[in-house]
mmCIF file with all atom_site columns, C-alpha atoms in Angstrom:
data_model
loop_
_atom_site.group_PDB
_atom_site.id
_atom_site.type_symbol
_atom_site.label_atom_id
_atom_site.label_alt_id
_atom_site.label_comp_id
_atom_site.label_asym_id
_atom_site.label_entity_id
_atom_site.label_seq_id
_atom_site.pdbx_PDB_ins_code
_atom_site.Cartn_x
_atom_site.Cartn_y
_atom_site.Cartn_z
_atom_site.occupancy
_atom_site.B_iso_or_equiv
_atom_site.pdbx_formal_charge
_atom_site.auth_seq_id
_atom_site.auth_comp_id
_atom_site.auth_asym_id
_atom_site.auth_atom_id
_atom_site.pdbx_PDB_model_num
ATOM 1   C CA . ARG K 1 1   ? 10.309  -1.500  -8.712  1.00 0.00 ? 386 ARG K CA 1
ATOM 2   C CA . ASP K 1 2   ? 8.566   -4.163  -8.189  1.00 0.00 ? 387 ASP K CA 1
ATOM 3   C CA . VAL K 1 3   ? 7.415   -3.856  -3.507  1.00 0.00 ? 388 VAL K CA 1
ATOM 4   C CA . ASP K 1 4   ? 4.795   -5.434  -1.362  1.00 0.00 ? 389 ASP K CA 1
ATOM 5   C CA . VAL K 1 5   ? 1.449   -3.439  -0.798  1.00 0.00 ? 390 VAL K CA 1
ATOM 6   C CA . LEU K 1 6   ? -0.405  -4.348  2.218   1.00 0.00 ? 391 LEU K CA 1
ATOM 7   C CA . GLY K 1 7   ? -3.564  -2.746  3.468   1.00 0.00 ? 392 GLY K CA 1
ATOM 8   C CA . ILE K 1 8   ? -4.122  -3.341  6.798   1.00 0.00 ? 393 ILE K CA 1
ATOM 9   C CA . ASP K 1 9   ? -7.029  -1.976  9.238   1.00 0.00 ? 394 ASP K CA 1
ATOM 10  C CA . PRO K 1 10  ? -5.840  0.989   10.891  1.00 0.00 ? 395 PRO K CA 1
ATOM 11  C CA . ALA K 1 11  ? -8.288  -0.266  13.706  1.00 0.00 ? 396 ALA K CA 1
ATOM 12  C CA . THR K 1 12  ? -7.316  -3.721  14.987  1.00 0.00 ? 397 THR K CA 1
ATOM 13  C CA . PHE K 1 13  ? -3.132  -3.657  13.548  1.00 0.00 ? 398 PHE K CA 1
ATOM 14  C CA . GLU K 1 14  ? -1.260  -2.623  16.414  1.00 0.00 ? 399 GLU K CA 1
ATOM 15  C CA . ASP K 1 15  ? -3.026  -4.771  18.794  1.00 0.00 ? 400 ASP K CA 1
ATOM 16  C CA . ALA K 1 16  ? -2.881  -8.165  16.083  1.00 0.00 ? 401 ALA K CA 1
ATOM 17  C CA . ALA K 1 17  ? 1.355   -7.167  15.431  1.00 0.00 ? 402 ALA K CA 1
ATOM 18  C CA . TYR K 1 18  ? 4.042   -8.427  16.038  1.00 0.00 ? 403 TYR K CA 1
ATOM 19  C CA . TRP K 1 19  ? 5.887   -4.017  16.786  1.00 0.00 ? 404 TRP K CA 1
ATOM 20  C CA . ASP K 1 20  ? 9.771   -4.520  17.838  1.00 0.00 ? 405 ASP K CA 1
ATOM 21  C CA . PRO K 1 21  ? 10.765  -0.218  18.720  1.00 0.00 ? 406 PRO K CA 1
ATOM 22  C CA . SER K 1 22  ? 14.143  -1.534  16.536  1.00 0.00 ? 407 SER K CA 1
ATOM 23  C CA . PHE K 1 23  ? 11.430  -1.548  13.269  1.00 0.00 ? 408 PHE K CA 1
ATOM 24  C CA . SER K 1 24  ? 11.628  2.470   13.497  1.00 0.00 ? 409 SER K CA 1
ATOM 25  C CA . ASN K 1 25  ? 12.640  5.624   15.078  1.00 0.00 ? 410 ASN K CA 1
ATOM 26  C CA . THR K 1 26  ? 8.618   6.736   15.505  1.00 0.00 ? 411 THR K CA 1
ATOM 27  C CA . PRO K 1 27  ? 6.298   4.152   17.936  1.00 0.00 ? 412 PRO K CA 1
ATOM 28  C CA . LEU K 1 28  ? 3.930   1.891   15.687  1.00 0.00 ? 413 LEU K CA 1
ATOM 29  C CA . SER K 1 29  ? 0.615   3.526   16.991  1.00 0.00 ? 414 SER K CA 1
ATOM 30  C CA . GLU K 1 30  ? 1.245   7.381   14.936  1.00 0.00 ? 415 GLU K CA 1
ATOM 31  C CA . LEU K 1 31  ? 2.933   5.867   11.979  1.00 0.00 ? 416 LEU K CA 1
ATOM 32  C CA . ILE K 1 32  ? -0.858  4.217   11.597  1.00 0.00 ? 417 ILE K CA 1
ATOM 33  C CA . SER K 1 33  ? -2.295  7.404   12.878  1.00 0.00 ? 418 SER K CA 1
ATOM 34  C CA . ARG K 1 34  ? -0.891  9.567   10.073  1.00 0.00 ? 419 ARG K CA 1
ATOM 35  C CA . LEU K 1 35  ? -2.238  6.551   7.328   1.00 0.00 ? 420 LEU K CA 1
ATOM 36  C CA . ASP K 1 36  ? -5.388  7.538   8.283   1.00 0.00 ? 421 ASP K CA 1
ATOM 37  C CA . MET K 1 37  ? -4.535  11.667  7.748   1.00 0.00 ? 422 MET K CA 1
ATOM 38  C CA . ALA K 1 38  ? -5.533  12.582  4.409   1.00 0.00 ? 423 ALA K CA 1
ATOM 39  C CA . ARG K 1 39  ? -5.291  16.562  3.301   1.00 0.00 ? 424 ARG K CA 1
ATOM 40  C CA . ASP K 1 40  ? -5.182  15.486  -0.390  1.00 0.00 ? 425 ASP K CA 1
ATOM 41  C CA . ALA K 1 41  ? -6.455  12.910  -3.328  1.00 0.00 ? 426 ALA K CA 1
ATOM 42  C CA . SER K 1 42  ? -2.848  11.098  -2.731  1.00 0.00 ? 427 SER K CA 1
ATOM 43  C CA . LEU K 1 43  ? -3.222  8.221   -0.270  1.00 0.00 ? 428 LEU K CA 1
ATOM 44  C CA . PRO K 1 44  ? -1.080  7.748   2.841   1.00 0.00 ? 429 PRO K CA 1
ATOM 45  C CA . ALA K 1 45  ? 1.424   5.250   3.274   1.00 0.00 ? 430 ALA K CA 1
ATOM 46  C CA . ILE K 1 46  ? 4.480   3.962   5.141   1.00 0.00 ? 431 ILE K CA 1
ATOM 47  C CA . VAL K 1 47  ? 7.143   3.077   3.372   1.00 0.00 ? 432 VAL K CA 1
ATOM 48  C CA . ALA K 1 48  ? 9.152   0.190   5.175   1.00 0.00 ? 433 ALA K CA 1
ATOM 49  C CA . GLY K 1 49  ? 12.757  -1.245  3.448   1.00 0.00 ? 434 GLY K CA 1
ATOM 50  C CA . ASN K 1 50  ? 15.019  -0.032  2.068   1.00 0.00 ? 435 ASN K CA 1
ATOM 51  C CA . ILE K 1 51  ? 13.899  2.288   -1.035  1.00 0.00 ? 436 ILE K CA 1
ATOM 52  C CA . ALA K 1 52  ? 13.314  5.387   -1.884  1.00 0.00 ? 437 ALA K CA 1
ATOM 53  C CA . PRO K 1 53  ? 10.010  7.057   -1.826  1.00 0.00 ? 438 PRO K CA 1
ATOM 54  C CA . PRO K 1 54  ? 8.137   6.819   -4.432  1.00 0.00 ? 439 PRO K CA 1
ATOM 55  C CA . SER K 1 55  ? 5.282   9.429   -5.322  1.00 0.00 ? 440 SER K CA 1
ATOM 56  C CA . SER K 1 56  ? 3.386   7.067   -6.981  1.00 0.00 ? 441 SER K CA 1
ATOM 57  C CA . ILE K 1 57  ? 2.755   2.750   -7.173  1.00 0.00 ? 442 ILE K CA 1
ATOM 58  C CA . GLU K 1 58  ? 1.422   0.904   -9.781  1.00 0.00 ? 443 GLU K CA 1
ATOM 59  C CA . ILE K 1 59  ? -1.206  -1.775  -9.342  1.00 0.00 ? 444 ILE K CA 1
ATOM 60  C CA . GLN K 1 60  ? -3.150  -3.597  -12.443 1.00 0.00 ? 445 GLN K CA 1
ATOM 61  C CA . GLN K 1 61  ? -2.765  -0.528  -14.397 1.00 0.00 ? 446 GLN K CA 1
ATOM 62  C CA . THR K 1 62  ? -3.673  2.100   -12.366 1.00 0.00 ? 447 THR K CA 1
ATOM 63  C CA . SER K 1 63  ? -1.741  4.103   -10.418 1.00 0.00 ? 448 SER K CA 1
ATOM 64  C CA . LEU K 1 64  ? -1.987  5.365   -7.055  1.00 0.00 ? 449 LEU K CA 1
ATOM 65  C CA . PRO K 1 65  ? -0.145  8.719   -6.130  1.00 0.00 ? 450 PRO K CA 1
ATOM 66  C CA . VAL K 1 66  ? 1.384   8.039   -2.762  1.00 0.00 ? 451 VAL K CA 1
ATOM 67  C CA . ARG K 1 67  ? 2.197   10.466  0.041   1.00 0.00 ? 452 ARG K CA 1
ATOM 68  C CA . ILE K 1 68  ? 4.571   9.134   2.463   1.00 0.00 ? 453 ILE K CA 1
ATOM 69  C CA . ALA K 1 69  ? 3.460   9.308   6.015   1.00 0.00 ? 454 ALA K CA 1
ATOM 70  C CA . GLY K 1 70  ? 6.573   7.684   7.988   1.00 0.00 ? 455 GLY K CA 1
ATOM 71  C CA . ARG K 1 71  ? 9.736   5.111   7.181   1.00 0.00 ? 456 ARG K CA 1
ATOM 72  C CA . ALA K 1 72  ? 10.461  2.014   9.118   1.00 0.00 ? 457 ALA K CA 1
ATOM 73  C CA . GLU K 1 73  ? 12.731  0.024   8.571   1.00 0.00 ? 458 GLU K CA 1
ATOM 74  C CA . SER K 1 74  ? 10.874  -3.365  8.670   1.00 0.00 ? 459 SER K CA 1
ATOM 75  C CA . PHE K 1 75  ? 7.797   -3.440  9.617   1.00 0.00 ? 460 PHE K CA 1
ATOM 76  C CA . PRO K 1 76  ? 5.266   -6.293  10.772  1.00 0.00 ? 461 PRO K CA 1
ATOM 77  C CA . GLY K 1 77  ? 4.635   -8.609  7.047   1.00 0.00 ? 462 GLY K CA 1
ATOM 78  C CA . MET K 1 78  ? 7.171   -7.732  5.217   1.00 0.00 ? 463 MET K CA 1
ATOM 79  C CA . LEU K 1 79  ? 9.826   -9.764  3.984   1.00 0.00 ? 464 LEU K CA 1
ATOM 80  C CA . VAL K 1 80  ? 12.917  -9.908  3.942   1.00 0.00 ? 465 VAL K CA 1
ATOM 81  C CA . ASP K 1 81  ? 14.672  -8.901  0.528   1.00 0.00 ? 466 ASP K CA 1
ATOM 82  C CA . ARG K 1 82  ? 11.401  -7.039  -0.627  1.00 0.00 ? 467 ARG K CA 1
ATOM 83  C CA . PRO K 1 83  ? 10.598  -3.877  0.105   1.00 0.00 ? 468 PRO K CA 1
ATOM 84  C CA . LEU K 1 84  ? 6.866   -2.972  2.022   1.00 0.00 ? 469 LEU K CA 1
ATOM 85  C CA . ILE K 1 85  ? 4.139   0.255   1.650   1.00 0.00 ? 470 ILE K CA 1
ATOM 86  C CA . VAL K 1 86  ? 2.004   -0.155  3.731   1.00 0.00 ? 471 VAL K CA 1
ATOM 87  C CA . VAL K 1 87  ? -1.629  1.568   3.754   1.00 0.00 ? 472 VAL K CA 1
ATOM 88  C CA . ASN K 1 88  ? -5.463  1.870   4.950   1.00 0.00 ? 473 ASN K CA 1
ATOM 89  C CA . LYS K 1 89  ? -6.707  -1.163  3.626   1.00 0.00 ? 474 LYS K CA 1
ATOM 90  C CA . SER K 1 90  ? -10.227 0.519   3.163   1.00 0.00 ? 475 SER K CA 1
ATOM 91  C CA . ARG K 1 91  ? -8.924  3.814   1.231   1.00 0.00 ? 476 ARG K CA 1
ATOM 92  C CA . LEU K 1 92  ? -6.499  1.516   -1.255  1.00 0.00 ? 477 LEU K CA 1
ATOM 93  C CA . LEU K 1 93  ? -9.521  -0.404  -1.918  1.00 0.00 ? 478 LEU K CA 1
ATOM 94  C CA . THR K 1 94  ? -11.796 3.123   -2.589  1.00 0.00 ? 479 THR K CA 1
ATOM 95  C CA . LYS K 1 95  ? -9.764  4.039   -4.884  1.00 0.00 ? 480 LYS K CA 1
ATOM 96  C CA . LEU K 1 96  ? -9.318  1.017   -7.285  1.00 0.00 ? 481 LEU K CA 1
ATOM 97  C CA . ASP K 1 97  ? -11.215 -0.870  -9.203  1.00 0.00 ? 482 ASP K CA 1
ATOM 98  C CA . THR K 1 98  ? -11.169 -3.413  -6.911  1.00 0.00 ? 483 THR K CA 1
ATOM 99  C CA . ARG K 1 99  ? -12.985 -6.261  -9.881  1.00 0.00 ? 484 ARG K CA 1
ATOM 100 C CA . GLN K 1 100 ? -10.018 -5.824  -11.832 1.00 0.00 ? 485 GLN K CA 1
ATOM 101 C CA . VAL K 1 101 ? -7.860  -6.624  -8.828  1.00 0.00 ? 486 VAL K CA 1
ATOM 102 C CA . LYS K 1 102 ? -9.542  -9.457  -7.748  1.00 0.00 ? 487 LYS K CA 1
ATOM 103 C CA . ALA K 1 103 ? -7.268  -11.626 -8.446  1.00 0.00 ? 488 ALA K CA 1
ATOM 104 C CA . SER K 1 104 ? -4.219  -10.066 -7.309  1.00 0.00 ? 489 SER K CA 1
ATOM 105 C CA . ILE K 1 105 ? -5.442  -9.705  -3.696  1.00 0.00 ? 490 ILE K CA 1
ATOM 106 C CA . GLN K 1 106 ? -4.874  -12.106 -0.926  1.00 0.00 ? 491 GLN K CA 1
ATOM 107 C CA . PRO K 1 107 ? -6.451  -11.897 2.278   1.00 0.00 ? 492 PRO K CA 1
ATOM 108 C CA . TYR K 1 108 ? -4.929  -12.609 5.561   1.00 0.00 ? 493 TYR K CA 1
ATOM 109 C CA . LEU K 1 109 ? -5.950  -12.720 9.447   1.00 0.00 ? 494 LEU K CA 1
ATOM 110 C CA . TRP K 1 110 ? -3.626  -11.898 11.873  1.00 0.00 ? 495 TRP K CA 1
ATOM 111 C CA . ALA K 1 111 ? -4.674  -12.440 15.155  1.00 0.00 ? 496 ALA K CA 1
ATOM 112 C CA . LYS K 1 112 ? -3.567  -12.672 19.182  1.00 0.00 ? 497 LYS K CA 1
ATOM 113 C CA . GLY K 1 113 ? -4.969  -14.956 21.634  1.00 0.00 ? 498 GLY K CA 1
ATOM 114 C CA . PRO K 1 114 ? -5.677  -18.616 22.137  1.00 0.00 ? 499 PRO K CA 1
ATOM 115 C CA . THR K 1 115 ? -5.527  -20.918 18.946  1.00 0.00 ? 500 THR K CA 1
ATOM 116 C CA . ASP K 1 116 ? -8.363  -22.711 19.667  1.00 0.00 ? 501 ASP K CA 1
ATOM 117 C CA . LEU K 1 117 ? -10.640 -19.933 20.920  1.00 0.00 ? 502 LEU K CA 1
ATOM 118 C CA . VAL K 1 118 ? -9.294  -17.731 17.501  1.00 0.00 ? 503 VAL K CA 1
ATOM 119 C CA . LEU K 1 119 ? -9.801  -20.779 14.823  1.00 0.00 ? 504 LEU K CA 1
ATOM 120 C CA . ARG K 1 120 ? -14.048 -21.886 16.908  1.00 0.00 ? 505 ARG K CA 1
ATOM 121 C CA . GLU K 1 121 ? -13.453 -17.757 16.771  1.00 0.00 ? 506 GLU K CA 1
ATOM 122 C CA . LEU K 1 122 ? -13.217 -17.604 12.834  1.00 0.00 ? 507 LEU K CA 1
ATOM 123 C CA . ALA K 1 123 ? -15.508 -20.809 12.358  1.00 0.00 ? 508 ALA K CA 1
ATOM 124 C CA . ASP K 1 124 ? -18.545 -19.393 13.667  1.00 0.00 ? 509 ASP K CA 1
ATOM 125 C CA . LYS K 1 125 ? -18.571 -16.510 10.893  1.00 0.00 ? 510 LYS K CA 1
ATOM 126 C CA . GLY K 1 126 ? -18.463 -18.683 8.939   1.00 0.00 ? 511 GLY K CA 1
ATOM 127 C CA . LEU K 1 127 ? -14.197 -17.757 7.755   1.00 0.00 ? 512 LEU K CA 1
ATOM 128 C CA . ALA K 1 128 ? -12.206 -20.788 5.930   1.00 0.00 ? 513 ALA K CA 1
ATOM 129 C CA . ALA K 1 129 ? -8.657  -20.883 8.114   1.00 0.00 ? 514 ALA K CA 1
ATOM 130 C CA . ASP K 1 130 ? -7.891  -24.542 6.009   1.00 0.00 ? 515 ASP K CA 1
ATOM 131 C CA . PHE K 1 131 ? -4.616  -22.464 5.934   1.00 0.00 ? 516 PHE K CA 1
ATOM 132 C CA . ALA K 1 132 ? -4.123  -20.945 9.493   1.00 0.00 ? 517 ALA K CA 1
ATOM 133 C CA . LEU K 1 133 ? -0.167  -20.607 10.998  1.00 0.00 ? 518 LEU K CA 1
ATOM 134 C CA . THR K 1 134 ? 0.383   -20.473 14.542  1.00 0.00 ? 519 THR K CA 1
ATOM 135 C CA . ALA K 1 135 ? 3.363   -18.761 16.071  1.00 0.00 ? 520 ALA K CA 1
ATOM 136 C CA . ARG K 1 136 ? 4.574   -21.716 17.245  1.00 0.00 ? 521 ARG K CA 1
ATOM 137 C CA . GLU K 1 137 ? 4.055   -23.547 13.827  1.00 0.00 ? 522 GLU K CA 1
ATOM 138 C CA . ALA K 1 138 ? 6.207   -20.588 12.121  1.00 0.00 ? 523 ALA K CA 1
ATOM 139 C CA . GLY K 1 139 ? 8.725   -20.419 14.664  1.00 0.00 ? 524 GLY K CA 1
ATOM 140 C CA . ALA K 1 140 ? 8.489   -24.544 13.816  1.00 0.00 ? 525 ALA K CA 1
ATOM 141 C CA . SER K 1 141 ? 9.879   -23.834 10.616  1.00 0.00 ? 526 SER K CA 1
ATOM 142 C CA . PRO K 1 142 ? 12.982  -25.635 9.351   1.00 0.00 ? 527 PRO K CA 1
ATOM 143 C CA . THR K 1 143 ? 14.538  -22.016 7.803   1.00 0.00 ? 528 THR K CA 1
ATOM 144 C CA . LEU K 1 144 ? 13.687  -19.761 10.819  1.00 0.00 ? 529 LEU K CA 1
ATOM 145 C CA . LEU K 1 145 ? 14.964  -23.307 13.465  1.00 0.00 ? 530 LEU K CA 1
ATOM 146 C CA . ALA K 1 146 ? 18.289  -23.411 10.595  1.00 0.00 ? 531 ALA K CA 1
ATOM 147 C CA . LEU K 1 147 ? 18.970  -19.835 11.385  1.00 0.00 ? 532 LEU K CA 1
ATOM 148 C CA . THR K 1 148 ? 17.962  -19.330 14.785  1.00 0.00 ? 533 THR K CA 1
ATOM 149 C CA . TRP K 1 149 ? 21.054  -22.370 15.596  1.00 0.00 ? 534 TRP K CA 1
ATOM 150 C CA . THR K 1 150 ? 23.451  -20.962 13.490  1.00 0.00 ? 535 THR K CA 1
ATOM 151 C CA . LEU K 1 151 ? 22.962  -17.626 14.903  1.00 0.00 ? 536 LEU K CA 1
ATOM 152 C CA . SER K 1 152 ? 22.837  -19.595 18.624  1.00 0.00 ? 537 SER K CA 1
ATOM 153 C CA . THR K 1 153 ? 25.922  -21.158 17.286  1.00 0.00 ? 538 THR K CA 1
ATOM 154 C CA . LEU K 1 154 ? 27.740  -18.042 16.711  1.00 0.00 ? 539 LEU K CA 1
ATOM 155 C CA . ARG K 1 155 ? 27.087  -16.579 19.300  1.00 0.00 ? 540 ARG K CA 1
ATOM 156 C CA . VAL K 1 156 ? 28.342  -19.181 21.937  1.00 0.00 ? 541 VAL K CA 1
ATOM 157 C CA . LEU K 1 157 ? 32.521  -19.298 19.851  1.00 0.00 ? 542 LEU K CA 1
ATOM 158 C CA . GLY K 1 158 ? 31.958  -15.218 20.488  1.00 0.00 ? 543 GLY K CA 1
ATOM 159 C CA . MET K 1 159 ? 31.445  -16.022 23.841  1.00 0.00 ? 544 MET K CA 1
ATOM 160 C CA . ALA K 1 160 ? 33.955  -18.771 24.322  1.00 0.00 ? 545 ALA K CA 1
ATOM 161 C CA . ILE K 1 161 ? 36.875  -16.070 21.471  1.00 0.00 ? 546 ILE K CA 1
ATOM 162 C CA . GLY K 1 162 ? 36.091  -13.052 23.708  1.00 0.00 ? 547 GLY K CA 1
ATOM 163 C CA . ALA K 1 163 ? 37.159  -15.575 26.735  1.00 0.00 ? 548 ALA K CA 1
ATOM 164 C CA . LEU K 1 164 ? 39.582  -16.926 25.088  1.00 0.00 ? 549 LEU K CA 1
ATOM 165 C CA . ALA K 1 165 ? 40.911  -13.110 24.994  1.00 0.00 ? 550 ALA K CA 1
ATOM 166 C CA . VAL K 1 166 ? 40.737  -11.840 28.445  1.00 0.00 ? 551 VAL K CA 1
ATOM 167 C CA . GLY K 1 167 ? 42.295  -15.602 29.377  1.00 0.00 ? 552 GLY K CA 1
ATOM 168 C CA . GLY K 1 168 ? 45.248  -14.263 27.140  1.00 0.00 ? 553 GLY K CA 1
ATOM 169 C CA . LEU K 1 169 ? 45.408  -10.328 28.117  1.00 0.00 ? 554 LEU K CA 1
ATOM 170 C CA . LEU K 1 170 ? 45.397  -12.278 31.902  1.00 0.00 ? 555 LEU K CA 1
ATOM 171 C CA . LEU K 1 171 ? 48.407  -14.545 31.236  1.00 0.00 ? 556 LEU K CA 1
ATOM 172 C CA . TYR K 1 172 ? 50.323  -11.654 29.099  1.00 0.00 ? 557 TYR K CA 1
ATOM 173 C CA . LEU K 1 173 ? 49.883  -9.290  32.228  1.00 0.00 ? 558 LEU K CA 1
ATOM 174 C CA . ALA K 1 174 ? 50.456  -12.191 34.933  1.00 0.00 ? 559 ALA K CA 1
ATOM 175 C CA . ALA K 1 175 ? 53.998  -12.047 32.689  1.00 0.00 ? 560 ALA K CA 1
ATOM 176 C CA . ARG K 1 176 ? 54.914  -8.933  33.069  1.00 0.00 ? 561 ARG K CA 1
#
């Protein structure tokens, strides 16, 4: 089955990623620390989504054995309909011929802080931020706004139906 593979930097990921305790019964810090535990030649991995834990992953005709270090229902960077395998980026790159997979690697930088400061730091370091997406811009996407409005409408309708049911119950009790 096709899955996305996310290579993270365990030292900095927790500082920049959004984590909700409902994503997993295991705290994010513990899940990430497990990615550094190497017992054998396999690659420690966190499996996110509803899939059977794989024994290996294949990237550009390279099969890599994985050992499941943790599970999560959801994970930062995960698309809704695609399972995600999270690994330590540096360990992954040491096991791959990076010349062969260069075309399929998409680097992302997640940062918390004032937008202007982050973009200025990136420019000072010589990193292009042409496609920078802030949290405000992501929250203003038409897809997310439509979903938010729909859920808000359903919440209001649910409260109105609940109030109507309680009112009907009180009228019934008053009539008895």
